[in-house]
Amino acid sequence: MLYTSTRNNSIRVSAAQAIAQGISEEGGLFVPCELPEFSMDKIGSMVNMTYIERAKTVLREFLTDFTDDELDYCVNGAYAANKFSSSKIAPVVNVNGNENILELWHGPTCAFKDMALQLLPYLMTVSAKKTADGKTIVILVATSGDTGKAALEGFKNVENTKILVFYPAFGVSPMQKLQMTTQEGENVAVCAINGNFDDAQSSVKSIFTNDEIKSQLATKNMMFSSANSINWGRLVPQIVYYFSAYADLIEQGRIKLGDEINVVVPTGNFGNILAGYYAKKMGLPIKKLVCASNTNNILTDFLNTGEYDKNREFYTTTSPSMDILISSNLERLLYHMSGEDDKLITKLMSSLNSDGRYTVSKELISNIQTVFDAGFCDEKSVADTIHKYEKDFDYLCDTHTAVAVKVYENYVERTGDDIATVIDSTASPYKFSKSVLSAVNGSLNADLDEFDAVSELNRVSGVNVPEPLKELKDKEIRFTDVCNKENMSEMVFKLLEL
Ligand SMILES: *Cc1c(COP(=O)(O)O)cnc(C)c1O
């Protein structure tokens, strides 16, 4: 299988090249030239497979330049039993009637990013051996909270890699911050920036393409790559769990092979839901993909009108991993849905860059609407939903999952479409203990510190606290650097000791 770029589709690269490089030279994103098709028989055959076998079945089709041994090494290492707190890796839990929650947070950092970022370092080091002749790969990450920690944990002490993470100083939860500032490993560094996630992301993008920095790196035999979901190696592992969830629903007797399902995804950078779109295109019977947003509802507006406009207020919410105004992976969807029109994508993205907005044709947006639905949820509804699910169904949702659950309820009310549905749950409730506790109890004692909130939430809900979060309490803080967004490139030099 070959990959091309959303902004120049005469480009052809292998999977290994796409993964090692991260982003295409002219700024486009790598996408598969064509998608593999899975027959119903093949989908049905996954029912009796483990998650690792399901992953190999899907990934084999995309990573055609990896040998079987390489694929085994990557997948067995990433989803090893000792790294995930559920033997199913991504279990599906029935909550209420046709509502099934796909729990994607049983990995080492308790957020769904682990599903991809446990695998990416393996894919990246194998890819680099094939294509980057022994260079050290420097992973630069801008994070709204969860990617940073998951990438640090995935890449820590991985040979021939270094990782630098930038996070918005006031845009992550206390638990997320602590997870990052206590990170262990010889090849890691973490720095806060005075700005929001979009500031961090656009500065990282400009460092990637800064020729002076790149040539400095080259003299040290280093090269940049990305662990953000602009990297194809981040997206492809996420396709797997849609097939896995479907197989689990069959196994649980909730659907029959061939039945359609709906999928609801709490969305930020549009990576997770885009993986669902690829699964659908490959033949998985998904009827609608419902894109759920918080108060930063730019995607709801876009999917309903065809106008993408980031000239609007930015809100800091209780679901920080979705506080995003530039959803990078939308570019890939627009590319596929516009009939692979690279000229159009180049134009739209340059208009986003210069004016902060673009509008797509009526035809294109109505095409998109045949596959996607969209809704958003305000802060009060997030809290009410967490409260209701804990009381009525004895199910504890985190804030991001609650956004999806509420948007799903609204979707059913609006459309009457209540077929079997998978709702992605993207974080452990204990990553956002204060918000979740305050929602469950209806109020919060302001004196509680983060770990008091964890214990109290455990007491009222009876849900186990994940080990990796418990352990944080006694860890030493290693990283305290803060910088302005203008100084990020200097920080990169300092952290890499160039
Ligand atoms: C990253 C993240 C999201 C958003 O996922 P995208 O792939 O960026 O759309 C949602 N919830 C949580 C908890 C996350 O960490």
Short mmCIF file of C-alpha atoms and ligand atoms in Angstrom, two decimals:
data_model
loop_
_atom_site.label_atom_id
_atom_site.label_comp_id
_atom_site.label_asym_id
_atom_site.label_seq_id
_atom_site.Cartn_x
_atom_site.Cartn_y
_atom_site.Cartn_z
CA MET A 1 0.00 0.00 0.00
CA LEU A 2 1.23 3.46 -0.85
CA TYR A 3 0.45 6.81 0.74
CA THR A 4 0.05 10.24 -0.77
CA SER A 5 -0.34 13.78 0.55
CA THR A 6 -3.60 15.71 0.97
CA ARG A 7 -1.91 18.76 -0.62
CA ASN A 8 -0.03 17.07 -3.46
CA ASN A 9 -1.37 13.76 -4.59
CA SER A 10 1.39 13.02 -7.05
CA ILE A 11 3.51 12.09 -4.00
CA ARG A 12 3.96 8.37 -3.27
CA VAL A 13 5.58 7.07 -0.09
CA SER A 14 5.60 3.77 1.78
CA ALA A 15 3.99 3.36 5.20
CA ALA A 16 7.44 3.40 6.83
CA GLN A 17 8.31 6.70 5.12
CA ALA A 18 4.98 8.26 6.06
CA ILE A 19 5.43 7.25 9.70
CA ALA A 20 9.09 8.23 10.04
CA GLN A 21 8.53 11.59 8.35
CA GLY A 22 5.26 12.45 10.13
CA ILE A 23 4.08 15.22 7.80
CA SER A 24 4.55 15.73 4.08
CA GLU A 25 7.11 18.31 2.90
CA GLU A 26 4.58 20.82 1.57
CA GLY A 27 2.59 20.63 4.83
CA GLY A 28 -0.03 18.09 3.74
CA LEU A 29 -0.98 14.98 5.68
CA PHE A 30 -0.25 11.46 4.52
CA VAL A 31 -3.27 9.37 3.53
CA PRO A 32 -3.58 5.90 1.97
CA CYS A 33 -3.96 5.98 -1.82
CA GLU A 34 -6.68 3.37 -1.53
CA LEU A 35 -8.32 1.51 1.31
CA PRO A 36 -8.40 -2.26 1.83
CA GLU A 37 -11.88 -3.82 1.82
CA PHE A 38 -12.99 -6.26 4.49
CA SER A 39 -15.70 -8.79 3.58
CA MET A 40 -18.39 -9.70 6.12
CA ASP A 41 -16.70 -13.10 6.47
CA LYS A 42 -13.43 -11.46 7.36
CA ILE A 43 -15.15 -9.18 9.88
CA GLY A 44 -16.99 -12.18 11.35
CA SER A 45 -13.72 -14.09 11.68
CA MET A 46 -12.52 -11.45 14.16
CA VAL A 47 -15.14 -12.46 16.74
CA ASN A 48 -13.01 -15.30 18.04
CA MET A 49 -9.73 -13.38 17.96
CA THR A 50 -7.83 -11.64 20.77
CA TYR A 51 -7.28 -7.89 20.46
CA ILE A 52 -3.70 -8.54 19.33
CA GLU A 53 -4.91 -10.82 16.53
CA ARG A 54 -7.55 -8.31 15.49
CA ALA A 55 -4.87 -5.60 15.40
CA LYS A 56 -2.62 -7.68 13.18
CA THR A 57 -5.52 -8.47 10.83
CA VAL A 58 -6.19 -4.77 10.27
CA LEU A 59 -2.64 -3.41 10.37
CA ARG A 60 -1.25 -6.01 7.97
CA GLU A 61 -3.33 -4.39 5.20
CA PHE A 62 -1.92 -0.91 5.84
CA LEU A 63 1.71 -1.67 6.70
CA THR A 64 2.48 -3.77 3.66
CA ASP A 65 6.17 -2.87 3.82
CA PHE A 66 6.50 -4.41 7.31
CA THR A 67 7.42 -8.10 7.48
CA ASP A 68 5.25 -10.48 9.53
CA ASP A 69 8.00 -10.64 12.12
CA GLU A 70 8.17 -6.87 12.37
CA LEU A 71 4.41 -6.61 12.73
CA ASP A 72 4.40 -9.30 15.43
CA TYR A 73 7.17 -7.50 17.30
CA CYS A 74 5.29 -4.18 17.18
CA VAL A 75 1.81 -5.37 18.05
CA ASN A 76 2.80 -7.94 20.70
CA GLY A 77 4.98 -5.33 22.41
CA ALA A 78 2.37 -2.57 22.33
CA TYR A 79 -0.61 -4.51 23.65
CA ALA A 80 1.23 -6.77 26.10
CA ALA A 81 -0.97 -7.92 28.96
CA ASN A 82 1.08 -6.14 31.64
CA LYS A 83 0.49 -2.73 30.07
CA PHE A 84 -3.32 -2.71 30.04
CA SER A 85 -5.62 -3.14 33.02
CA SER A 86 -8.17 -5.08 30.95
CA SER A 87 -7.35 -8.34 29.18
CA LYS A 88 -9.76 -7.23 26.42
CA ILE A 89 -7.52 -4.12 25.91
CA ALA A 90 -10.56 -2.12 24.70
CA PRO A 91 -13.63 -3.66 26.39
CA VAL A 92 -17.22 -2.88 25.37
CA VAL A 93 -19.59 -2.35 28.30
CA ASN A 94 -23.36 -2.30 27.85
CA VAL A 95 -24.82 0.54 29.89
CA ASN A 96 -28.43 0.92 28.93
CA GLY A 97 -30.40 -0.82 26.15
CA ASN A 98 -28.65 -0.21 22.85
CA GLU A 99 -26.02 2.05 24.42
CA ASN A 100 -22.59 0.44 24.61
CA ILE A 101 -19.49 2.16 25.93
CA LEU A 102 -16.15 1.34 24.32
CA GLU A 103 -13.59 1.89 27.08
CA LEU A 104 -10.37 3.04 25.46
CA TRP A 105 -8.53 4.04 28.63
CA HIS A 106 -7.16 0.86 30.17
CA GLY A 107 -3.58 1.65 29.08
CA PRO A 108 -0.70 3.00 31.20
CA THR A 109 -1.78 6.68 31.15
CA CYS A 110 -5.54 6.07 31.53
CA ALA A 111 -6.58 7.88 28.32
CA PHE A 112 -7.44 6.64 24.84
CA LYS A 113 -4.21 8.06 23.42
CA ASP A 114 -2.46 4.94 24.75
CA MET A 115 -4.28 2.82 22.16
CA ALA A 116 -2.12 4.46 19.48
CA LEU A 117 0.86 5.74 21.43
CA GLN A 118 1.80 2.38 22.87
CA LEU A 119 2.18 1.16 19.29
CA LEU A 120 3.63 4.26 17.59
CA PRO A 121 7.17 4.01 19.07
CA TYR A 122 7.44 0.47 17.73
CA LEU A 123 6.15 1.51 14.30
CA MET A 124 8.44 4.52 14.31
CA THR A 125 11.66 2.71 15.24
CA VAL A 126 11.00 -0.06 12.72
CA SER A 127 10.17 2.59 10.09
CA ALA A 128 13.30 4.60 10.92
CA LYS A 129 15.49 1.52 10.47
CA LYS A 130 13.99 1.06 7.02
CA THR A 131 14.17 4.67 5.89
CA ALA A 132 16.14 7.05 8.13
CA ASP A 133 19.48 5.22 8.31
CA GLY A 134 20.30 5.37 11.97
CA LYS A 135 19.21 8.94 12.69
CA THR A 136 17.94 9.76 16.17
CA ILE A 137 14.28 10.69 15.91
CA VAL A 138 13.24 13.75 17.91
CA ILE A 139 9.54 13.65 18.72
CA LEU A 140 8.05 17.11 19.27
CA VAL A 141 4.62 17.13 20.85
CA ALA A 142 2.08 19.85 21.48
CA THR A 143 -0.50 18.51 23.87
CA SER A 144 -3.87 19.46 25.30
CA GLY A 145 -3.02 17.05 28.12
CA ASP A 146 -3.40 13.41 27.24
CA THR A 147 -1.19 13.07 24.16
CA GLY A 148 1.81 14.44 26.02
CA LYS A 149 1.72 11.90 28.78
CA ALA A 150 0.82 9.00 26.50
CA ALA A 151 3.66 9.89 24.11
CA LEU A 152 6.17 10.29 26.96
CA GLU A 153 5.19 6.92 28.36
CA GLY A 154 5.32 5.27 24.92
CA PHE A 155 8.72 6.70 23.95
CA LYS A 156 10.50 6.69 27.32
CA ASN A 157 13.90 5.02 27.02
CA VAL A 158 13.17 3.88 23.44
CA GLU A 159 16.57 3.69 21.72
CA ASN A 160 17.40 6.30 19.07
CA THR A 161 14.53 8.57 20.07
CA LYS A 162 14.14 11.74 22.13
CA ILE A 163 10.86 13.33 23.05
CA LEU A 164 9.99 16.94 23.94
CA VAL A 165 6.51 17.84 25.12
CA PHE A 166 4.95 21.32 25.29
CA TYR A 167 1.68 21.84 27.18
CA PRO A 168 -0.43 24.95 27.87
CA ALA A 169 0.43 26.08 31.42
CA PHE A 170 -3.20 26.67 32.38
CA GLY A 171 -4.98 24.36 29.95
CA VAL A 172 -4.52 20.90 31.47
CA SER A 173 -6.00 19.21 34.53
CA PRO A 174 -3.87 18.97 37.71
CA MET A 175 -3.64 15.21 37.24
CA GLN A 176 -2.52 15.58 33.61
CA LYS A 177 0.11 18.11 34.65
CA LEU A 178 1.44 15.87 37.40
CA GLN A 179 1.56 12.92 35.04
CA MET A 180 3.84 14.88 32.73
CA THR A 181 6.05 16.73 35.20
CA THR A 182 6.91 13.48 37.02
CA GLN A 183 7.71 11.56 33.82
CA GLU A 184 10.61 9.14 34.11
CA GLY A 185 13.07 8.26 31.35
CA GLU A 186 16.48 9.36 30.04
CA ASN A 187 15.30 10.71 26.69
CA VAL A 188 12.35 12.88 27.78
CA ALA A 189 11.73 16.59 28.49
CA VAL A 190 8.60 18.58 29.31
CA CYS A 191 7.94 22.33 29.21
CA ALA A 192 4.86 24.47 29.94
CA ILE A 193 4.05 27.35 27.61
CA ASN A 194 2.17 30.55 28.32
CA GLY A 195 -0.64 30.08 25.80
CA ASN A 196 -3.39 27.66 24.83
CA PHE A 197 -3.23 24.38 22.92
CA ASP A 198 -3.58 26.00 19.50
CA ASP A 199 -0.59 28.27 20.32
CA ALA A 200 1.45 25.22 21.28
CA GLN A 201 0.36 23.31 18.19
CA SER A 202 1.07 26.09 15.71
CA SER A 203 4.48 26.82 17.26
CA VAL A 204 5.42 23.15 17.08
CA LYS A 205 4.34 23.06 13.44
CA SER A 206 6.53 26.07 12.65
CA ILE A 207 9.53 24.51 14.40
CA PHE A 208 9.05 21.38 12.28
CA THR A 209 9.41 23.41 9.12
CA ASN A 210 12.16 25.79 10.34
CA ASP A 211 15.14 25.16 8.05
CA GLU A 212 17.71 26.53 10.46
CA ILE A 213 16.63 24.22 13.24
CA LYS A 214 16.37 21.28 10.88
CA SER A 215 19.91 21.73 9.60
CA GLN A 216 21.25 22.09 13.15
CA LEU A 217 19.59 18.79 13.95
CA ALA A 218 21.00 17.16 10.84
CA THR A 219 24.55 18.00 11.91
CA LYS A 220 23.87 15.93 15.05
CA ASN A 221 22.34 13.10 12.99
CA MET A 222 18.88 13.87 14.36
CA MET A 223 15.55 14.41 12.60
CA PHE A 224 12.13 15.60 13.78
CA SER A 225 9.00 13.54 13.73
CA SER A 226 5.55 13.93 15.16
CA ALA A 227 3.51 11.88 17.60
CA ASN A 228 0.43 14.06 17.15
CA SER A 229 -2.45 12.58 15.21
CA ILE A 230 -1.21 14.25 12.05
CA ASN A 231 1.14 11.20 11.96
CA TRP A 232 -0.37 8.27 10.08
CA GLY A 233 1.17 5.94 12.66
CA ARG A 234 -1.13 7.49 15.26
CA LEU A 235 -4.26 7.01 13.21
CA VAL A 236 -3.88 3.51 11.88
CA PRO A 237 -3.89 1.78 15.31
CA GLN A 238 -7.21 3.49 16.04
CA ILE A 239 -8.99 1.81 13.13
CA VAL A 240 -8.52 -1.50 14.93
CA TYR A 241 -10.78 -0.84 17.89
CA TYR A 242 -13.82 -0.09 15.73
CA PHE A 243 -13.55 -3.58 14.23
CA SER A 244 -12.86 -4.97 17.69
CA ALA A 245 -15.93 -3.29 19.21
CA TYR A 246 -18.13 -4.63 16.41
CA ALA A 247 -16.77 -8.15 16.96
CA ASP A 248 -17.42 -7.80 20.70
CA LEU A 249 -21.02 -6.72 20.12
CA ILE A 250 -21.54 -9.87 18.03
CA GLU A 251 -19.87 -11.96 20.71
CA GLN A 252 -22.13 -10.45 23.37
CA GLY A 253 -25.20 -11.24 21.24
CA ARG A 254 -26.18 -7.58 20.91
CA ILE A 255 -26.01 -7.54 17.10
CA LYS A 256 -25.75 -10.07 14.27
CA LEU A 257 -22.99 -10.03 11.65
CA GLY A 258 -24.01 -7.45 9.03
CA ASP A 259 -26.20 -5.31 11.32
CA GLU A 260 -25.53 -1.59 11.21
CA ILE A 261 -24.35 0.32 14.28
CA ASN A 262 -23.89 4.00 15.11
CA VAL A 263 -20.69 5.35 16.59
CA VAL A 264 -20.37 8.44 18.80
CA VAL A 265 -16.99 10.05 19.39
CA PRO A 266 -15.97 12.87 21.76
CA THR A 267 -13.86 14.85 19.33
CA GLY A 268 -10.96 17.29 19.42
CA ASN A 269 -8.38 16.94 16.67
CA PHE A 270 -10.75 14.69 14.64
CA GLY A 271 -8.34 11.72 14.76
CA ASN A 272 -10.45 9.23 16.64
CA ILE A 273 -13.61 9.79 14.61
CA LEU A 274 -11.63 9.78 11.35
CA ALA A 275 -10.38 6.28 12.23
CA GLY A 276 -14.06 5.31 12.51
CA TYR A 277 -14.63 6.76 9.05
CA TYR A 278 -11.80 4.64 7.63
CA ALA A 279 -13.32 1.55 9.29
CA LYS A 280 -16.65 2.34 7.64
CA LYS A 281 -15.01 2.83 4.23
CA MET A 282 -13.32 -0.55 4.67
CA GLY A 283 -16.69 -2.25 5.03
CA LEU A 284 -17.55 -2.11 8.73
CA PRO A 285 -21.35 -1.55 8.87
CA ILE A 286 -21.37 1.87 10.52
CA LYS A 287 -24.46 3.92 9.73
CA LYS A 288 -23.64 7.30 11.27
CA LEU A 289 -20.56 8.72 12.93
CA VAL A 290 -21.71 11.26 15.47
CA CYS A 291 -19.15 13.96 16.22
CA ALA A 292 -19.53 15.21 19.81
CA SER A 293 -18.02 18.54 20.90
CA ASN A 294 -17.95 20.55 24.12
CA THR A 295 -18.57 24.33 24.29
CA ASN A 296 -15.78 24.74 21.72
CA ASN A 297 -18.29 23.64 19.09
CA ILE A 298 -16.50 24.62 15.90
CA LEU A 299 -16.93 21.12 14.45
CA THR A 300 -20.67 21.10 15.19
CA ASP A 301 -20.98 24.35 13.28
CA PHE A 302 -18.86 23.10 10.41
CA LEU A 303 -20.66 19.78 10.03
CA ASN A 304 -24.02 21.55 10.13
CA THR A 305 -23.21 24.45 7.77
CA GLY A 306 -20.02 23.79 5.78
CA GLU A 307 -18.37 26.90 7.23
CA TYR A 308 -15.27 26.43 9.39
CA ASP A 309 -14.49 29.58 11.35
CA LYS A 310 -11.99 29.69 14.17
CA ASN A 311 -12.48 33.41 14.76
CA ARG A 312 -14.44 32.82 17.92
CA GLU A 313 -14.02 32.71 21.64
CA PHE A 314 -11.91 29.88 23.03
CA TYR A 315 -13.33 28.25 26.18
CA THR A 316 -11.42 26.35 28.85
CA THR A 317 -13.75 23.53 29.82
CA THR A 318 -13.82 20.49 32.10
CA SER A 319 -13.03 18.35 29.03
CA PRO A 320 -9.66 19.98 28.17
CA SER A 321 -8.58 17.38 25.62
CA MET A 322 -11.36 18.67 23.39
CA ASP A 323 -10.59 22.37 23.83
CA ILE A 324 -9.39 22.77 20.27
CA LEU A 325 -10.24 25.19 17.47
CA ILE A 326 -8.06 23.68 14.75
CA SER A 327 -8.95 20.05 14.17
CA SER A 328 -6.03 18.94 12.03
CA ASN A 329 -7.46 15.65 10.82
CA LEU A 330 -10.48 17.26 9.23
CA GLU A 331 -8.05 17.92 6.36
CA ARG A 332 -7.90 14.18 5.67
CA LEU A 333 -11.67 13.83 5.64
CA LEU A 334 -12.05 16.78 3.26
CA TYR A 335 -9.47 15.23 0.98
CA HIS A 336 -11.27 11.89 0.74
CA MET A 337 -14.77 13.37 0.53
CA SER A 338 -13.88 15.93 -2.14
CA GLY A 339 -12.78 13.20 -4.53
CA GLU A 340 -9.11 13.60 -3.55
CA ASP A 341 -8.97 17.21 -4.66
CA ASP A 342 -5.49 18.24 -3.46
CA LYS A 343 -5.79 21.72 -5.04
CA LEU A 344 -8.97 22.40 -3.10
CA ILE A 345 -7.39 21.20 0.16
CA THR A 346 -4.33 23.41 -0.39
CA LYS A 347 -6.64 26.38 -0.94
CA LEU A 348 -8.84 25.67 2.10
CA MET A 349 -5.87 25.17 4.41
CA SER A 350 -4.14 28.32 3.24
CA SER A 351 -7.34 30.26 3.84
CA LEU A 352 -7.58 28.71 7.34
CA ASN A 353 -4.01 29.84 7.91
CA SER A 354 -4.47 33.41 6.69
CA ASP A 355 -8.11 34.22 7.58
CA GLY A 356 -8.90 31.56 10.17
CA ARG A 357 -11.81 30.32 8.11
CA TYR A 358 -13.00 28.50 5.01
CA THR A 359 -16.29 27.41 3.49
CA VAL A 360 -16.82 24.26 1.46
CA SER A 361 -19.34 23.77 -1.35
CA LYS A 362 -22.95 22.74 -0.64
CA GLU A 363 -22.30 19.50 -2.46
CA LEU A 364 -19.28 18.62 -0.34
CA ILE A 365 -20.93 19.37 2.98
CA SER A 366 -24.06 17.42 2.09
CA ASN A 367 -21.86 14.46 1.12
CA ILE A 368 -20.20 14.69 4.51
CA GLN A 369 -23.60 14.88 6.21
CA THR A 370 -24.64 11.53 4.75
CA VAL A 371 -21.95 9.95 6.95
CA PHE A 372 -21.55 12.36 9.89
CA ASP A 373 -23.91 13.87 12.41
CA ALA A 374 -22.79 16.42 14.99
CA GLY A 375 -23.79 17.97 18.28
CA PHE A 376 -22.31 19.71 21.29
CA CYS A 377 -22.85 19.80 24.99
CA ASP A 378 -22.46 22.68 27.47
CA GLU A 379 -20.76 22.44 30.87
CA LYS A 380 -23.93 22.06 32.87
CA SER A 381 -25.10 19.14 30.72
CA VAL A 382 -21.70 17.46 31.16
CA ALA A 383 -22.09 17.53 34.94
CA ASP A 384 -25.77 16.48 34.81
CA THR A 385 -24.90 13.54 32.57
CA ILE A 386 -22.13 12.30 34.85
CA HIS A 387 -24.53 12.59 37.80
CA LYS A 388 -27.35 10.77 36.02
CA TYR A 389 -25.21 7.88 34.74
CA GLU A 390 -23.69 7.29 38.14
CA LYS A 391 -27.09 7.27 39.85
CA ASP A 392 -29.22 5.50 37.22
CA PHE A 393 -26.81 3.05 35.62
CA ASP A 394 -24.03 2.82 38.19
CA TYR A 395 -21.61 3.87 35.43
CA LEU A 396 -18.94 6.49 36.14
CA CYS A 397 -18.09 8.60 33.05
CA ASP A 398 -15.24 11.05 32.73
CA THR A 399 -16.03 14.55 31.41
CA HIS A 400 -15.11 13.77 27.76
CA THR A 401 -17.18 10.61 27.69
CA ALA A 402 -20.09 12.53 29.22
CA VAL A 403 -20.00 14.97 26.30
CA ALA A 404 -20.43 12.04 23.91
CA VAL A 405 -23.16 10.42 25.98
CA LYS A 406 -25.20 13.62 26.11
CA VAL A 407 -24.75 14.36 22.41
CA TYR A 408 -25.89 10.80 21.72
CA GLU A 409 -29.05 11.26 23.83
CA ASN A 410 -29.83 14.42 21.89
CA TYR A 411 -29.18 12.60 18.61
CA VAL A 412 -31.67 9.85 19.45
CA GLU A 413 -34.24 12.39 20.57
CA ARG A 414 -33.84 14.38 17.36
CA THR A 415 -33.72 11.48 14.87
CA GLY A 416 -35.39 8.52 16.60
CA ASP A 417 -32.42 6.47 15.36
CA ASP A 418 -31.72 4.19 18.33
CA ILE A 419 -29.99 1.18 16.74
CA ALA A 420 -27.11 -0.46 18.63
CA THR A 421 -24.52 2.21 19.27
CA VAL A 422 -20.92 2.38 20.38
CA ILE A 423 -19.95 5.46 22.40
CA ASP A 424 -16.20 5.97 22.73
CA SER A 425 -15.06 6.52 26.31
CA THR A 426 -11.75 8.31 26.10
CA ALA A 427 -10.47 8.75 29.66
CA SER A 428 -10.65 7.26 33.12
CA PRO A 429 -12.89 9.37 35.37
CA TYR A 430 -9.96 9.58 37.80
CA LYS A 431 -7.99 11.74 35.38
CA PHE A 432 -10.56 14.47 36.03
CA SER A 433 -11.47 13.59 39.60
CA LYS A 434 -12.51 17.02 40.81
CA SER A 435 -14.90 17.70 37.94
CA VAL A 436 -16.33 14.19 38.14
CA LEU A 437 -16.68 14.24 41.93
CA SER A 438 -18.33 17.62 41.87
CA ALA A 439 -20.81 16.34 39.26
CA VAL A 440 -21.60 13.18 41.19
CA ASN A 441 -22.05 14.97 44.53
CA GLY A 442 -23.61 18.12 43.11
CA SER A 443 -20.96 20.24 44.86
CA LEU A 444 -17.27 20.21 45.74
CA ASN A 445 -15.38 20.99 48.92
CA ALA A 446 -12.91 23.61 47.67
CA ASP A 447 -10.21 22.48 50.12
CA LEU A 448 -9.82 19.04 48.56
CA ASP A 449 -6.50 18.51 46.80
CA GLU A 450 -6.30 16.30 43.71
CA PHE A 451 -5.57 13.11 45.62
CA ASP A 452 -8.24 13.79 48.24
CA ALA A 453 -10.67 14.10 45.35
CA VAL A 454 -9.48 10.73 43.99
CA SER A 455 -10.07 9.02 47.36
CA GLU A 456 -13.43 10.68 47.82
CA LEU A 457 -14.56 9.73 44.31
CA ASN A 458 -13.47 6.17 45.01
CA ARG A 459 -15.47 6.19 48.24
CA VAL A 460 -18.70 7.49 46.68
CA SER A 461 -18.55 5.49 43.43
CA GLY A 462 -16.86 2.24 44.49
CA VAL A 463 -14.94 2.26 41.17
CA ASN A 464 -11.28 1.17 41.43
CA VAL A 465 -8.57 3.81 41.03
CA PRO A 466 -6.11 2.91 38.23
CA GLU A 467 -2.67 1.98 39.59
CA PRO A 468 -0.68 4.46 37.44
CA LEU A 469 -2.67 7.38 38.90
CA LYS A 470 -2.35 6.12 42.48
CA GLU A 471 1.44 5.93 42.13
CA LEU A 472 1.77 9.59 41.07
CA LYS A 473 1.29 10.79 44.59
CA ASP A 474 4.80 9.81 45.66
CA LYS A 475 6.68 10.71 42.50
CA GLU A 476 9.29 13.44 42.28
CA ILE A 477 8.58 16.48 40.04
CA ARG A 478 11.30 16.52 37.37
CA PHE A 479 10.22 19.29 34.98
CA THR A 480 9.39 22.89 35.92
CA ASP A 481 10.37 24.89 32.79
CA VAL A 482 7.89 27.46 31.47
CA CYS A 483 8.37 29.50 28.27
CA ASN A 484 6.54 31.92 25.97
CA LYS A 485 5.41 30.64 22.61
CA GLU A 486 7.91 32.94 20.88
CA ASN A 487 10.74 31.20 22.73
CA MET A 488 9.80 27.62 22.00
CA SER A 489 12.53 27.08 19.43
CA GLU A 490 15.19 28.26 21.91
CA MET A 491 13.71 25.81 24.37
CA VAL A 492 14.09 23.02 21.82
CA PHE A 493 17.80 23.86 21.47
CA LYS A 494 18.22 23.94 25.21
CA LEU A 495 16.38 20.70 25.85
CA LEU A 496 18.26 18.89 23.08
CA GLU A 497 21.52 20.37 24.35
CA LEU A 498 22.41 21.64 20.85
C1 LIG B 1 -7.44 13.40 22.65
C2 LIG B 1 -8.69 13.19 23.38
C3 LIG B 1 -9.93 13.40 22.76
C4 LIG B 1 -10.05 13.90 21.33
O1 LIG B 1 -9.62 12.95 20.39
P1 LIG B 1 -9.26 13.41 18.88
O2 LIG B 1 -8.72 12.20 18.23
O3 LIG B 1 -8.24 14.49 19.03
O4 LIG B 1 -10.52 13.90 18.28
C5 LIG B 1 -11.08 13.14 23.49
N1 LIG B 1 -11.01 12.74 24.77
C6 LIG B 1 -9.84 12.54 25.41
C7 LIG B 1 -9.84 12.13 26.83
C8 LIG B 1 -8.65 12.75 24.73
O5 LIG B 1 -7.48 12.55 25.37
#
